[in-house]
Coordinates of C-alpha atoms in Angstrom, one line a residue:
M1 CA -26.8 18.8 -1.3
A2 CA -27.3 20.1 -4.7
V3 CA -25.0 18.2 -6.5
L4 CA -27.1 14.9 -5.9
D5 CA -29.6 16.3 -7.9
D6 CA -27.0 17.0 -11.0
L7 CA -26.3 13.3 -11.1
S8 CA -27.5 11.4 -14.4
G9 CA -30.2 8.1 -13.8
F10 CA -26.6 6.1 -13.9
E11 CA -24.4 7.8 -11.8
F12 CA -27.1 7.5 -9.4
E13 CA -27.5 3.9 -9.5
D14 CA -23.6 3.7 -8.6
L15 CA -24.2 5.9 -5.8
I16 CA -26.7 3.6 -4.4
E17 CA -24.7 0.6 -5.0
D18 CA -21.8 2.3 -2.9
V19 CA -24.4 3.4 -0.2
F20 CA -25.6 -0.4 0.6
R21 CA -22.5 -1.7 0.5
N22 CA -21.3 0.5 3.3
L23 CA -24.2 -0.4 5.2
G24 CA -23.2 -4.0 5.5
Y25 CA -25.6 -5.5 2.4
E26 CA -23.8 -8.2 1.0
N27 CA -23.2 -9.5 -2.7
V28 CA -24.5 -5.8 -3.5
R29 CA -24.5 -5.5 -7.6
Q30 CA -26.0 -4.0 -10.6
A31 CA -28.9 -5.1 -12.9
E32 CA -28.0 -4.8 -16.6
K33 CA -28.2 -1.2 -17.8
T34 CA -30.7 -2.1 -20.2
A35 CA -34.1 -3.8 -19.9
D36 CA -33.9 -3.9 -16.0
E37 CA -37.1 -5.1 -15.4
G38 CA -38.1 -2.4 -12.7
R39 CA -34.8 -4.2 -10.9
D40 CA -31.6 -1.4 -10.6
V41 CA -29.7 -2.9 -7.5
I42 CA -30.0 -6.3 -6.0
M43 CA -28.2 -7.2 -2.9
E44 CA -28.5 -9.7 -0.5
E45 CA -28.7 -10.2 3.7
V46 CA -28.9 -12.4 6.5
V47 CA -31.5 -12.0 9.2
D48 CA -31.7 -14.3 12.1
G49 CA -29.5 -16.7 10.0
T50 CA -31.7 -16.9 7.2
R51 CA -30.6 -15.3 3.6
R52 CA -32.9 -13.0 1.9
A53 CA -32.5 -10.8 -1.5
I54 CA -33.4 -7.2 -1.7
V55 CA -34.3 -5.9 -5.1
V56 CA -34.0 -2.3 -5.4
E57 CA -35.5 0.5 -7.3
C58 CA -33.4 3.8 -8.4
K59 CA -35.9 6.7 -9.4
H60 CA -33.7 9.6 -9.8
T61 CA -36.7 12.1 -10.1
G62 CA -38.6 14.7 -8.3
T63 CA -41.9 12.8 -7.6
V64 CA -42.6 9.0 -7.0
G65 CA -45.9 7.6 -7.6
R66 CA -47.8 4.4 -6.5
P67 CA -47.2 2.8 -10.3
V68 CA -43.7 2.5 -9.5
V69 CA -43.8 0.6 -6.0
Q70 CA -46.3 -1.7 -7.8
K71 CA -44.1 -2.5 -10.8
L72 CA -41.3 -3.1 -8.2
H73 CA -43.7 -5.4 -6.3
S74 CA -44.4 -7.4 -9.5
A75 CA -40.4 -7.6 -10.3
I76 CA -40.0 -8.9 -7.2
A77 CA -42.3 -12.0 -7.6
T78 CA -40.9 -13.1 -10.5
F79 CA -37.2 -12.5 -9.1
D80 CA -35.4 -15.9 -9.2
F81 CA -34.0 -16.4 -5.9
D82 CA -34.1 -19.3 -3.6
G83 CA -35.6 -17.8 -0.5
P84 CA -37.3 -14.8 1.4
K85 CA -37.2 -11.5 -1.1
R86 CA -38.5 -7.5 -0.5
G87 CA -37.6 -4.5 -2.0
M88 CA -36.8 -1.0 -1.6
V89 CA -37.5 2.3 -3.4
V90 CA -34.8 4.7 -3.4
T91 CA -35.2 8.2 -4.9
T92 CA -33.6 11.8 -4.6
G93 CA -37.2 13.5 -4.1
R94 CA -40.2 12.2 -2.3
F95 CA -42.9 9.6 -2.6
T96 CA -46.8 10.8 -2.8
S97 CA -49.4 9.7 -0.3
P98 CA -50.8 7.0 -2.6
A99 CA -47.2 5.1 -3.0
Q100 CA -46.4 5.7 0.6
E101 CA -50.3 4.1 1.5
Y102 CA -49.1 0.8 -1.0
A103 CA -46.1 0.5 0.9
D104 CA -47.3 0.5 4.3
R105 CA -50.6 -1.4 3.0
L106 CA -48.1 -4.6 2.2
Q107 CA -46.3 -4.1 5.7
Q108 CA -49.5 -4.4 7.3
N109 CA -51.0 -7.6 5.3
D110 CA -47.7 -9.3 5.9
D111 CA -47.2 -9.4 2.0
P112 CA -44.3 -12.3 1.2
H113 CA -42.8 -9.1 -1.0
P114 CA -42.5 -5.8 1.4
I115 CA -41.1 -2.9 0.2
E116 CA -39.3 0.1 1.7
L117 CA -38.9 3.3 0.4
L118 CA -36.1 5.9 1.1
D119 CA -36.5 9.1 -0.1
G120 CA -33.9 11.9 -1.0
E121 CA -33.6 13.2 3.0
D122 CA -33.3 9.4 4.3
L123 CA -30.7 9.0 1.7
R124 CA -28.6 12.2 3.0
E125 CA -29.1 11.1 6.5
I126 CA -27.7 7.3 5.4
A127 CA -24.8 9.1 3.6
D128 CA -23.9 11.3 6.5
E129 CA -24.1 7.9 8.6
I130 CA -21.8 6.2 6.8
G131 CA -19.6 8.5 5.9
L132 CA -19.7 9.0 2.6
D133 CA -19.7 12.6 0.9
L134 CA -20.3 14.0 -2.2
Y135 CA -17.4 15.0 -4.6
N136 CA -17.8 16.1 -7.9
G137 CA -21.2 14.6 -8.4
R138 CA -20.1 11.1 -7.0
I139 CA -19.8 9.6 -3.8
E140 CA -16.3 9.3 -2.7
I141 CA -15.0 7.1 0.0
L142 CA -14.2 9.1 3.1
C143 CA -12.3 7.2 5.9
D144 CA -11.1 8.5 9.2
E145 CA -9.3 5.7 10.4
T146 CA -5.7 4.4 9.9
L147 CA -3.1 1.5 10.7
R148 CA -0.9 2.6 13.4
P149 CA 2.2 5.0 12.2
Y150 CA 4.3 4.1 15.1
D151 CA 4.6 1.6 17.9
P152 CA 3.2 3.5 20.8
A153 CA 5.6 1.5 23.4
A154 CA 8.3 2.8 21.4
D155 CA 10.0 5.9 20.3
V156 CA 9.0 7.0 16.7
D157 CA 12.5 6.8 15.6
A158 CA 12.9 3.5 16.6
A159 CA 13.1 2.1 12.9
V160 CA 16.2 4.8 12.3
T161 CA 18.1 3.4 15.3
E162 CA 17.3 -0.4 14.9
A163 CA 18.9 0.4 11.2
F164 CA 21.9 2.2 12.2
R165 CA 22.8 -0.7 14.9
D166 CA 24.2 -2.9 11.8
I167 CA 26.6 0.3 11.1
E168 CA 30.3 -0.1 12.5
N169 CA 31.8 2.8 14.1
I170 CA 28.2 4.7 15.1
E171 CA 26.7 4.2 18.2
A172 CA 23.0 5.3 18.6
A173 CA 23.5 7.8 21.2
D174 CA 25.7 10.1 18.5
L175 CA 23.0 10.1 15.7
P176 CA 21.3 13.4 15.3
T177 CA 17.2 13.4 15.5
P178 CA 16.0 12.3 11.9
H179 CA 13.5 14.6 10.0
S180 CA 10.2 12.2 10.3
A181 CA 7.4 12.7 8.0
V182 CA 4.5 10.5 7.7
T183 CA 2.4 10.0 4.4
F184 CA -1.3 8.6 4.7
R185 CA -2.1 6.9 2.2
P186 CA -5.5 5.5 1.0
V187 CA -5.8 1.7 0.4
V188 CA -8.9 -0.4 0.2
A189 CA -9.0 -4.1 1.0
V190 CA -11.3 -6.3 -1.5
T191 CA -12.7 -9.5 -1.2
A192 CA -14.4 -10.9 -4.5
D193 CA -15.5 -14.5 -5.5
T194 CA -15.2 -15.6 -8.8
N195 CA -17.9 -18.6 -9.8
A196 CA -17.7 -19.9 -13.5
V197 CA -18.5 -22.7 -15.6
F198 CA -17.2 -23.3 -18.9
E199 CA -18.7 -26.0 -21.5
T200 CA -18.5 -27.5 -24.7
S201 CA -20.4 -30.3 -26.5
V202 CA -17.6 -32.9 -24.5
G203 CA -19.3 -31.4 -21.2
V204 CA -17.0 -28.8 -18.7
I205 CA -13.9 -28.1 -19.5
H206 CA -13.2 -25.3 -17.0
R207 CA -14.6 -24.0 -13.9
I208 CA -13.5 -21.3 -11.5
N209 CA -14.8 -21.3 -7.8
D210 CA -12.4 -19.1 -6.3
R211 CA -12.6 -16.4 -3.1
T212 CA -9.9 -13.6 -4.1
Q213 CA -8.3 -11.0 -1.5
F214 CA -6.2 -8.3 -2.1
V215 CA -4.9 -4.9 -1.2
V216 CA -5.4 -1.9 -3.4
H217 CA -3.4 1.7 -3.6
A218 CA -6.3 3.5 -4.0
E219 CA -5.2 7.1 -4.7
R220 CA -7.3 8.6 -7.6
G221 CA -6.6 7.2 -11.0
H222 CA -4.0 5.1 -10.1
P223 CA -5.2 2.0 -8.5
Q224 CA -2.6 -0.4 -8.0
V225 CA -2.2 -4.0 -6.2
V226 CA 0.1 -3.7 -3.5
D227 CA 2.8 -6.2 -3.1
E228 CA 2.2 -9.4 -1.2
D229 CA 4.6 -8.0 2.4
V230 CA 2.5 -4.8 2.2
A231 CA -0.6 -6.4 1.8
A232 CA 0.2 -9.1 4.7
L233 CA 1.0 -5.7 6.9
V234 CA -2.5 -4.5 5.9
T235 CA -4.8 -7.7 6.7
K236 CA -3.0 -8.8 9.7
N237 CA -3.0 -5.4 11.1
F238 CA -6.4 -4.2 9.9
H239 CA -8.2 -5.0 13.2
T240 CA -6.0 -2.5 15.2
R241 CA -6.7 0.2 13.2
I242 CA -7.2 3.8 15.1
E243 CA -8.6 7.4 14.4
L244 CA -6.6 9.2 11.9
D245 CA -6.1 12.4 14.1
P246 CA -3.9 15.0 12.0
E247 CA -3.5 17.0 15.5
Q248 CA -2.2 14.5 17.4
F249 CA 0.1 12.9 14.8
G250 CA 1.1 16.4 14.1
E251 CA 3.3 16.5 17.8
V252 CA 5.0 13.3 16.8
F253 CA 6.4 13.8 13.3
D254 CA 7.7 17.2 11.5
D255 CA 5.5 17.0 8.4
V256 CA 1.9 15.2 8.4
E257 CA 0.0 14.9 5.1
E258 CA -3.4 13.1 4.4
R259 CA -4.0 11.7 0.9
R260 CA -7.6 11.5 -0.4
F261 CA -9.3 8.5 -1.8
G262 CA -11.1 10.4 -4.8
Q263 CA -13.0 7.7 -6.0
T264 CA -16.3 5.8 -5.3
Q265 CA -16.4 2.3 -4.2
T266 CA -18.4 1.6 -7.4
E267 CA -15.1 2.7 -9.4
Y268 CA -13.0 0.6 -7.4
K269 CA -15.3 -2.1 -7.3
E270 CA -15.4 -2.3 -11.5
W271 CA -11.7 -1.7 -11.6
A272 CA -11.2 -5.0 -9.1
V273 CA -13.9 -6.9 -11.3
E274 CA -12.0 -6.4 -14.7
R275 CA -8.7 -7.1 -13.0
L276 CA -10.2 -10.7 -11.7
Q277 CA -11.7 -11.2 -15.0
Q278 CA -8.1 -11.0 -16.6
H279 CA -6.4 -12.6 -13.9
H280 CA -9.1 -15.9 -14.0
T281 CA -8.8 -15.7 -18.2
T282 CA -7.0 -19.0 -19.2
T283 CA -6.7 -21.0 -22.4
V284 CA -7.9 -24.7 -22.3
T285 CA -7.0 -27.4 -24.2
Y286 CA -9.6 -30.2 -24.2
T287 CA -10.4 -33.4 -26.9
G288 CA -13.7 -33.4 -28.8
D289 CA -15.9 -35.8 -29.6
N290 CA -14.4 -36.4 -33.0
N291 CA -11.1 -36.8 -30.8
V292 CA -9.5 -33.8 -32.1
T293 CA -7.6 -31.4 -30.0
Y294 CA -9.2 -28.2 -29.2
N295 CA -7.6 -24.6 -27.5
K296 CA -10.9 -22.5 -25.9
T297 CA -10.1 -19.0 -24.2
C298 CA -11.9 -19.5 -20.8
E299 CA -12.9 -15.9 -20.0
P300 CA -15.7 -15.7 -17.2
N301 CA -18.3 -12.8 -17.6
L302 CA -18.3 -9.7 -15.3
S303 CA -21.5 -11.0 -13.6
D304 CA -19.4 -14.1 -12.9
I305 CA -17.4 -12.0 -10.4
S306 CA -19.2 -10.7 -7.0
V307 CA -17.3 -8.1 -5.2
Q308 CA -18.1 -8.8 -1.5
S309 CA -16.5 -6.2 0.2
I310 CA -14.3 -3.2 -0.6
E311 CA -12.8 -2.0 3.1
P312 CA -10.8 1.2 2.8
V313 CA -8.0 2.1 5.8
Y314 CA -5.8 4.8 5.8
L315 CA -1.9 2.9 5.7
P316 CA 0.8 5.0 6.9
E317 CA 4.0 5.5 4.9
I318 CA 7.1 7.1 7.0
Q319 CA 9.9 9.0 5.4
Q320 CA 13.0 9.6 7.7
T321 CA 16.0 11.5 6.9
T322 CA 19.2 11.5 9.4
E323 CA 21.5 14.2 8.6
I324 CA 25.2 13.6 9.4
L325 CA 28.0 16.0 8.2
E326 CA 27.7 15.7 4.4
Y327 CA 25.7 13.2 4.0
S328 CA 21.7 12.2 4.2
Y329 CA 20.5 8.9 4.7
P330 CA 16.6 8.6 3.9
Y331 CA 14.8 5.5 5.5
E332 CA 11.3 4.6 4.3
Y333 CA 8.7 1.9 5.4
Y334 CA 4.9 1.3 5.7
A335 CA 4.4 1.0 9.3
A336 CA 1.6 -0.7 11.2
G337 CA 2.4 -0.7 14.8
P338 CA 5.5 -2.3 15.6
S339 CA 5.3 -3.9 12.0
R340 CA 6.8 -2.2 9.0
V341 CA 7.8 -3.2 5.5
T342 CA 10.5 -1.0 4.3
T343 CA 10.7 0.7 1.0
E344 CA 14.0 2.6 0.9
D345 CA 17.1 1.5 2.9
G346 CA 20.1 4.5 2.4
I347 CA 21.7 3.6 5.8
H348 CA 22.7 0.1 4.6
R349 CA 24.3 1.5 1.0
C350 CA 27.6 2.6 0.4
V351 CA 28.0 6.3 -0.8
H352 CA 30.6 5.1 -2.9
S353 CA 29.2 2.5 -5.2
E354 CA 26.1 0.4 -5.4
T355 CA 26.6 -1.6 -3.0
S356 CA 23.7 -2.2 -1.0
G357 CA 21.7 -4.7 1.3
V358 CA 21.9 -5.7 5.1
G359 CA 24.0 -8.8 4.5
E360 CA 27.3 -6.3 3.7
T361 CA 29.4 -4.9 6.4
Y362 CA 29.5 -1.1 6.6
T363 CA 31.4 1.5 8.4
Y364 CA 30.6 4.8 9.0
C365 CA 33.5 7.4 8.4
P366 CA 33.7 10.2 11.4
N367 CA 35.2 12.3 9.0
C368 CA 33.3 13.3 6.2
G369 CA 30.0 11.2 7.7
A370 CA 29.8 8.9 5.2
I371 CA 28.6 5.5 5.5
A372 CA 30.8 3.2 3.4
C373 CA 31.4 -0.6 2.5
G374 CA 34.7 -2.7 3.2
N375 CA 35.9 -1.9 -0.5
H376 CA 35.8 1.6 0.1
T377 CA 36.8 1.8 3.9
Q378 CA 40.5 1.8 5.1
T379 CA 42.3 2.4 8.2
E380 CA 43.6 5.8 9.1
R381 CA 47.4 5.8 9.6
L382 CA 47.7 8.2 12.4
E383 CA 44.5 7.7 14.3
W384 CA 43.8 4.2 13.4
E385 CA 40.3 4.8 13.3
P386 CA 38.0 4.2 9.9
V387 CA 38.2 6.4 7.3
C388 CA 36.3 6.3 3.6
T389 CA 38.2 6.0 0.6
G390 CA 36.1 9.2 -0.6
C391 CA 37.5 11.9 1.7
A392 CA 40.7 10.3 2.6
V393 CA 44.1 11.7 1.7
T394 CA 46.8 9.4 0.6
E395 CA 50.3 9.0 0.2
R396 CA 52.6 6.1 -0.6
F397 CA 55.2 5.0 2.2
A398 CA 57.2 2.0 1.8
L399 CA 55.7 1.5 -2.0
K400 CA 52.3 1.1 0.1
T401 CA 49.7 3.8 -0.1
K402 CA 48.7 5.3 3.1
Y403 CA 45.1 7.0 4.4
F404 CA 44.6 10.2 6.4
Y405 CA 42.0 12.4 7.7
N406 CA 43.6 15.5 6.4
E407 CA 47.1 17.3 5.4
E408 CA 47.8 18.0 8.9
N409 CA 47.6 14.4 10.1
L410 CA 49.7 13.5 6.6
E411 CA 52.4 15.8 7.5
A412 CA 52.4 14.3 11.1
F413 CA 53.0 10.9 10.1
R414 CA 56.0 12.3 7.6
K415 CA 57.7 13.4 10.5
E416 CA 57.0 10.3 12.2
Y417 CA 58.2 8.0 9.4
A418 CA 61.2 10.0 9.3
G419 CA 62.4 9.4 12.5
M420 CA 61.4 5.5 12.1
S421 CA 64.5 3.0 11.9
I422 CA 64.8 1.1 9.0
H423 CA 63.2 -2.2 10.4
E424 CA 60.3 0.2 11.2
K425 CA 60.1 1.4 8.0
A426 CA 60.0 -2.1 6.5
M427 CA 57.1 -3.0 8.4
E428 CA 55.1 -0.5 7.0
N429 CA 54.8 -2.7 4.3
K430 CA 53.5 -6.1 5.4
L431 CA 54.4 -7.8 2.5
L432 CA 57.8 -6.7 2.5
A433 CA 58.0 -7.1 6.1
G434 CA 57.0 -10.9 5.7
G435 CA 59.8 -11.9 3.8
G436 CA 62.2 -11.4 6.6
V437 CA 65.3 -9.8 6.6
V438 CA 66.8 -10.3 3.5
V439 CA 63.6 -8.5 2.2
A440 CA 63.9 -6.0 4.4
L441 CA 67.7 -5.3 3.3
L442 CA 66.7 -5.6 -0.2
F443 CA 63.8 -2.9 0.4
V444 CA 66.6 -0.5 2.0
V445 CA 68.8 -1.0 -0.5
G446 CA 66.3 -0.1 -2.9
L447 CA 65.5 3.2 -1.0
F448 CA 69.2 4.1 -1.6
V449 CA 69.3 3.4 -5.4
I450 CA 66.2 5.2 -5.8
G451 CA 67.1 8.4 -4.4
G452 CA 69.0 8.0 -0.9
I453 CA 65.5 8.2 0.6
I454 CA 66.9 7.0 4.2

């Protein structure tokens, strides 16, 4: 991995932070970029119920000698931590024999501050084991686990079939097979703690002690917090994730796409910290010793925010399109086995208006394939089946508009209408028929006056 050698010193520290967080260490963070006193990365581990601090020195160099290890040993001794402490030196290169002998001696003598040495070869093996790869000079998150893109106990088209059950005048058996595509979108589940105290001369005016958990769409360059429904879908089903096998899913879906994370865990961590800093910043009103009211903006420091975990997983986004005669009906959702969050419902939507939503009544038109709302659905006069206003052929009979599938049906009704009695023609307009015989007779007279229609 020659690219590892091309990293700057700060980039190498970012890389090491990613590696140790993936190895399961807790509260992994970097020391200040300047005057680090031999401490580049600080983290914690719990061994046999005891929490221990680990101070890490990162050396992006060819050879590390004994003085570096000795300096770290002194830094560990002065590091403020209420509990046992140990150290690590991590390098892209190798350690000299005196450096290795010094670290071995600390171990043999049961020194309270032992030091572990990891050279470039060790680092590469660890990176391979935890599923990280170098990408453009950085370690990109690699993930081979996904939430389930469909319920294995049901058909992959079950969601679409269920959506069409609410549509009047169409049966599931009459539906064509939809085109199904799945896009595996990278997300990260972030857990972070914010602890900050704000004081003035009157004492503590504001305190933050909060653990925040949220899910982020993690596509490169555009991290974005998902909405509550999607976050719940991810967190509730995180334990059921499975291996992402494109070949297996290619046998189920027509198209399969896998997006890459494209960023390091450190980049996501820094973004999360900045977002939480903004989220927790607030203005507090308090009264001073002089009985004057003051306003103070309380903004936590970046060091007040500690990212405890960044867990990557793929979130399947399903796009299914059903083609029926002249129309296409998209249905899209995020899936986690039988659970899903719908993002686009083109089935519960009138093709002739903006009316949408599952609370409306929609009817399928077998003449053109349209799904229409009540305002755009009529009864075909000759066959007494639904027809939408978009495709219907119309003509007025008995002063009332009638709807037909086509010109042939219209012509057939014209002939039928010509042979009707006066009363039957009046019945074609219920408003006229509702007035009884008098209205019917007036209607007939009107027809004679208009032009001898009868």
